[in-house]
């Protein structure tokens, strides 16, 4: 896309997800002239996941709007240090500071209902079918089943790992708070958005607003992309 004039959008997914969780956003952004890529990381380690986001950024033209959902927020906080990343968009996401792990950030807020429906097997953390309503309960039942079937399964120690980088301290940020989230505490989301000084949007959504409220999320990404184009 040598003629591209709009920023590239790079997505980073979270736990129990893969790049298909952005499937309702990608076609619209492509139609509007953006090159779009979703990092397909394996949730094997924070270091390898950040590396995957970084080599995805390396592959595409800049400037880049980096979008992270859930644990993907931790990834864009780290990979966002890349010199071609110009804006960060957090969707119901973690955003740990330099001295925090993902788990440290979560521990500051009340435990959410989804964690009553997980099990550890083979060194991975599995979401039980009974936990799907707490993850994406505002989706139609068929879509909920699809989310469960396509989700990558994280290493059991993933949230306790750390790598350097806190991009939201130096890069402009946008944050979507999911008011009805039962996976990441909405109070964590509000505190994270306030701490980073993000342009903040609230939506009455489960943990997956990009699937249940795609047009809302698209408008936030468009706003971030427009801010780059207007520079």
PDB file of N, CA and C in Angstrom, residues 91-134:
ATOM      1  N   UNK A  91      -8.876  -0.694  25.208  1.00  0.00           N
ATOM      2  CA  UNK A  91     -10.265  -1.154  25.262  1.00  0.00           C
ATOM      3  C   UNK A  91     -10.420  -2.062  26.473  1.00  0.00           C
ATOM      4  N   UNK A  92     -11.089  -1.560  27.527  1.00  0.00           N
ATOM      5  CA  UNK A  92     -11.302  -2.350  28.752  1.00  0.00           C
ATOM      6  C   UNK A  92     -10.012  -3.066  29.152  1.00  0.00           C
ATOM      7  N   UNK A  93      -8.940  -2.298  29.243  1.00  0.00           N
ATOM      8  CA  UNK A  93      -7.601  -2.883  29.226  1.00  0.00           C
ATOM      9  C   UNK A  93      -6.791  -2.603  30.482  1.00  0.00           C
ATOM     10  N   UNK A  94      -5.830  -3.493  30.711  1.00  0.00           N
ATOM     11  CA  UNK A  94      -4.800  -3.266  31.704  1.00  0.00           C
ATOM     12  C   UNK A  94      -3.779  -2.276  31.142  1.00  0.00           C
ATOM     13  N   UNK A  95      -3.101  -1.590  32.057  1.00  0.00           N
ATOM     14  CA  UNK A  95      -2.079  -0.619  31.644  1.00  0.00           C
ATOM     15  C   UNK A  95      -1.111  -0.422  32.807  1.00  0.00           C
ATOM     16  N   UNK A  96      -0.359  -1.462  33.156  1.00  0.00           N
ATOM     17  CA  UNK A  96       0.492  -1.373  34.351  1.00  0.00           C
ATOM     18  C   UNK A  96       1.608  -0.348  34.207  1.00  0.00           C
ATOM     19  N   UNK A  97       1.950   0.252  35.330  1.00  0.00           N
ATOM     20  CA  UNK A  97       3.067   1.180  35.395  1.00  0.00           C
ATOM     21  C   UNK A  97       4.370   0.386  35.380  1.00  0.00           C
ATOM     22  N   UNK A  98       5.476   1.095  35.323  1.00  0.00           N
ATOM     23  CA  UNK A  98       6.785   0.444  35.227  1.00  0.00           C
ATOM     24  C   UNK A  98       7.067  -0.482  36.400  1.00  0.00           C
ATOM     25  N   UNK A  99       6.553  -0.125  37.577  1.00  0.00           N
ATOM     26  CA  UNK A  99       6.819  -0.921  38.787  1.00  0.00           C
ATOM     27  C   UNK A  99       5.699  -1.903  39.107  1.00  0.00           C
ATOM     28  N   UNK A 100       4.802  -2.164  38.152  1.00  0.00           N
ATOM     29  CA  UNK A 100       3.674  -3.073  38.346  1.00  0.00           C
ATOM     30  C   UNK A 100       3.696  -4.190  37.309  1.00  0.00           C
ATOM     31  N   UNK A 101       3.217  -5.345  37.690  1.00  0.00           N
ATOM     32  CA  UNK A 101       2.855  -6.370  36.726  1.00  0.00           C
ATOM     33  C   UNK A 101       1.354  -6.251  36.434  1.00  0.00           C
ATOM     34  N   UNK A 102       0.893  -7.010  35.469  1.00  0.00           N
ATOM     35  CA  UNK A 102      -0.555  -7.040  35.202  1.00  0.00           C
ATOM     36  C   UNK A 102      -1.316  -7.468  36.443  1.00  0.00           C
ATOM     37  N   UNK A 103      -0.771  -8.460  37.171  1.00  0.00           N
ATOM     38  CA  UNK A 103      -1.447  -8.938  38.368  1.00  0.00           C
ATOM     39  C   UNK A 103      -1.413  -7.905  39.485  1.00  0.00           C
ATOM     40  N   UNK A 104      -0.291  -7.196  39.626  1.00  0.00           N
ATOM     41  CA  UNK A 104      -0.217  -6.126  40.630  1.00  0.00           C
ATOM     42  C   UNK A 104      -1.318  -5.101  40.399  1.00  0.00           C
ATOM     43  N   UNK A 105      -1.534  -4.733  39.163  1.00  0.00           N
ATOM     44  CA  UNK A 105      -2.576  -3.752  38.873  1.00  0.00           C
ATOM     45  C   UNK A 105      -3.949  -4.312  39.216  1.00  0.00           C
ATOM     46  N   UNK A 106      -4.204  -5.557  38.859  1.00  0.00           N
ATOM     47  CA  UNK A 106      -5.493  -6.153  39.182  1.00  0.00           C
ATOM     48  C   UNK A 106      -5.717  -6.276  40.685  1.00  0.00           C
ATOM     49  N   UNK A 107      -4.664  -6.563  41.430  1.00  0.00           N
ATOM     50  CA  UNK A 107      -4.798  -6.787  42.871  1.00  0.00           C
ATOM     51  C   UNK A 107      -5.237  -5.541  43.631  1.00  0.00           C
ATOM     52  N   UNK A 108      -5.165  -4.384  43.008  1.00  0.00           N
ATOM     53  CA  UNK A 108      -5.571  -3.144  43.667  1.00  0.00           C
ATOM     54  C   UNK A 108      -7.088  -2.941  43.650  1.00  0.00           C
ATOM     55  N   UNK A 109      -7.799  -3.838  42.986  1.00  0.00           N
ATOM     56  CA  UNK A 109      -9.240  -3.686  42.824  1.00  0.00           C
ATOM     57  C   UNK A 109      -9.939  -5.009  43.121  1.00  0.00           C
ATOM     58  N   UNK A 110     -11.233  -4.932  43.364  1.00  0.00           N
ATOM     59  CA  UNK A 110     -11.990  -6.130  43.713  1.00  0.00           C
ATOM     60  C   UNK A 110     -11.923  -7.174  42.599  1.00  0.00           C
ATOM     61  N   UNK A 111     -11.833  -8.421  43.010  1.00  0.00           N
ATOM     62  CA  UNK A 111     -11.782  -9.545  42.069  1.00  0.00           C
ATOM     63  C   UNK A 111     -13.096  -9.613  41.293  1.00  0.00           C
ATOM     64  N   UNK A 112     -13.005  -9.889  40.018  1.00  0.00           N
ATOM     65  CA  UNK A 112     -14.195  -9.908  39.171  1.00  0.00           C
ATOM     66  C   UNK A 112     -14.767 -11.317  39.043  1.00  0.00           C
ATOM     67  N   UNK A 113     -16.056 -11.439  38.682  1.00  0.00           N
ATOM     68  CA  UNK A 113     -16.725 -12.748  38.689  1.00  0.00           C
ATOM     69  C   UNK A 113     -16.127 -13.793  37.763  1.00  0.00           C
ATOM     70  N   UNK A 114     -15.505 -13.378  36.661  1.00  0.00           N
ATOM     71  CA  UNK A 114     -15.004 -14.366  35.707  1.00  0.00           C
ATOM     72  C   UNK A 114     -13.996 -15.317  36.352  1.00  0.00           C
ATOM     73  N   UNK A 115     -13.283 -14.859  37.377  1.00  0.00           N
ATOM     74  CA  UNK A 115     -12.225 -15.677  37.971  1.00  0.00           C
ATOM     75  C   UNK A 115     -12.769 -16.788  38.872  1.00  0.00           C
ATOM     76  N   UNK A 116     -14.088 -16.830  39.032  1.00  0.00           N
ATOM     77  CA  UNK A 116     -14.714 -17.996  39.674  1.00  0.00           C
ATOM     78  C   UNK A 116     -14.961 -19.115  38.662  1.00  0.00           C
ATOM     79  N   UNK A 117     -14.597 -18.888  37.415  1.00  0.00           N
ATOM     80  CA  UNK A 117     -14.907 -19.844  36.343  1.00  0.00           C
ATOM     81  C   UNK A 117     -13.672 -20.136  35.492  1.00  0.00           C
ATOM     82  N   UNK A 118     -12.541 -20.322  36.145  1.00  0.00           N
ATOM     83  CA  UNK A 118     -11.315 -20.675  35.429  1.00  0.00           C
ATOM     84  C   UNK A 118     -10.729 -21.932  36.049  1.00  0.00           C
ATOM     85  N   UNK A 119      -9.891 -22.621  35.285  1.00  0.00           N
ATOM     86  CA  UNK A 119      -9.174 -23.774  35.805  1.00  0.00           C
ATOM     87  C   UNK A 119      -7.786 -23.827  35.166  1.00  0.00           C
ATOM     88  N   UNK A 120      -6.819 -24.335  35.924  1.00  0.00           N
ATOM     89  CA  UNK A 120      -5.456 -24.463  35.424  1.00  0.00           C
ATOM     90  C   UNK A 120      -5.222 -25.906  35.019  1.00  0.00           C
ATOM     91  N   UNK A 121      -4.756 -26.088  33.794  1.00  0.00           N
ATOM     92  CA  UNK A 121      -4.444 -27.425  33.289  1.00  0.00           C
ATOM     93  C   UNK A 121      -3.338 -27.341  32.258  1.00  0.00           C
ATOM     94  N   UNK A 122      -2.318 -28.178  32.398  1.00  0.00           N
ATOM     95  CA  UNK A 122      -1.202 -28.135  31.475  1.00  0.00           C
ATOM     96  C   UNK A 122      -0.422 -26.845  31.532  1.00  0.00           C
ATOM     97  N   UNK A 123      -0.427 -26.197  32.695  1.00  0.00           N
ATOM     98  CA  UNK A 123       0.281 -24.935  32.845  1.00  0.00           C
ATOM     99  C   UNK A 123      -0.400 -23.744  32.206  1.00  0.00           C
ATOM    100  N   UNK A 124      -1.651 -23.915  31.784  1.00  0.00           N
ATOM    101  CA  UNK A 124      -2.407 -22.833  31.142  1.00  0.00           C
ATOM    102  C   UNK A 124      -3.670 -22.548  31.952  1.00  0.00           C
ATOM    103  N   UNK A 125      -4.181 -21.330  31.808  1.00  0.00           N
ATOM    104  CA  UNK A 125      -5.413 -20.926  32.487  1.00  0.00           C
ATOM    105  C   UNK A 125      -6.561 -20.984  31.486  1.00  0.00           C
ATOM    106  N   UNK A 126      -7.493 -21.896  31.749  1.00  0.00           N
ATOM    107  CA  UNK A 126      -8.623 -22.124  30.847  1.00  0.00           C
ATOM    108  C   UNK A 126      -9.874 -21.435  31.374  1.00  0.00           C
ATOM    109  N   UNK A 127     -10.612 -20.798  30.493  1.00  0.00           N
ATOM    110  CA  UNK A 127     -11.918 -20.251  30.822  1.00  0.00           C
ATOM    111  C   UNK A 127     -12.951 -21.353  30.659  1.00  0.00           C
ATOM    112  N   UNK A 128     -13.694 -21.638  31.725  1.00  0.00           N
ATOM    113  CA  UNK A 128     -14.745 -22.638  31.644  1.00  0.00           C
ATOM    114  C   UNK A 128     -15.939 -22.076  30.858  1.00  0.00           C
ATOM    115  N   UNK A 129     -16.713 -22.936  30.240  1.00  0.00           N
ATOM    116  CA  UNK A 129     -17.920 -22.449  29.562  1.00  0.00           C
ATOM    117  C   UNK A 129     -18.828 -21.636  30.489  1.00  0.00           C
ATOM    118  N   UNK A 130     -18.844 -21.981  31.769  1.00  0.00           N
ATOM    119  CA  UNK A 130     -19.702 -21.249  32.713  1.00  0.00           C
ATOM    120  C   UNK A 130     -19.252 -19.806  32.908  1.00  0.00           C
ATOM    121  N   UNK A 131     -18.008 -19.487  32.517  1.00  0.00           N
ATOM    122  CA  UNK A 131     -17.504 -18.131  32.670  1.00  0.00           C
ATOM    123  C   UNK A 131     -17.737 -17.237  31.474  1.00  0.00           C
ATOM    124  N   UNK A 132     -18.200 -17.811  30.386  1.00  0.00           N
ATOM    125  CA  UNK A 132     -18.369 -17.023  29.163  1.00  0.00           C
ATOM    126  C   UNK A 132     -19.351 -15.862  29.360  1.00  0.00           C
ATOM    127  N   UNK A 133     -20.484 -16.044  30.079  1.00  0.00           N
ATOM    128  CA  UNK A 133     -21.367 -14.893  30.296  1.00  0.00           C
ATOM    129  C   UNK A 133     -20.698 -13.734  31.029  1.00  0.00           C
ATOM    130  N   UNK A 134     -19.712 -14.032  31.899  1.00  0.00           N
ATOM    131  CA  UNK A 134     -18.997 -12.958  32.584  1.00  0.00           C
ATOM    132  C   UNK A 134     -17.951 -12.301  31.691  1.00  0.00           C
TER     133      UNK A 134
END
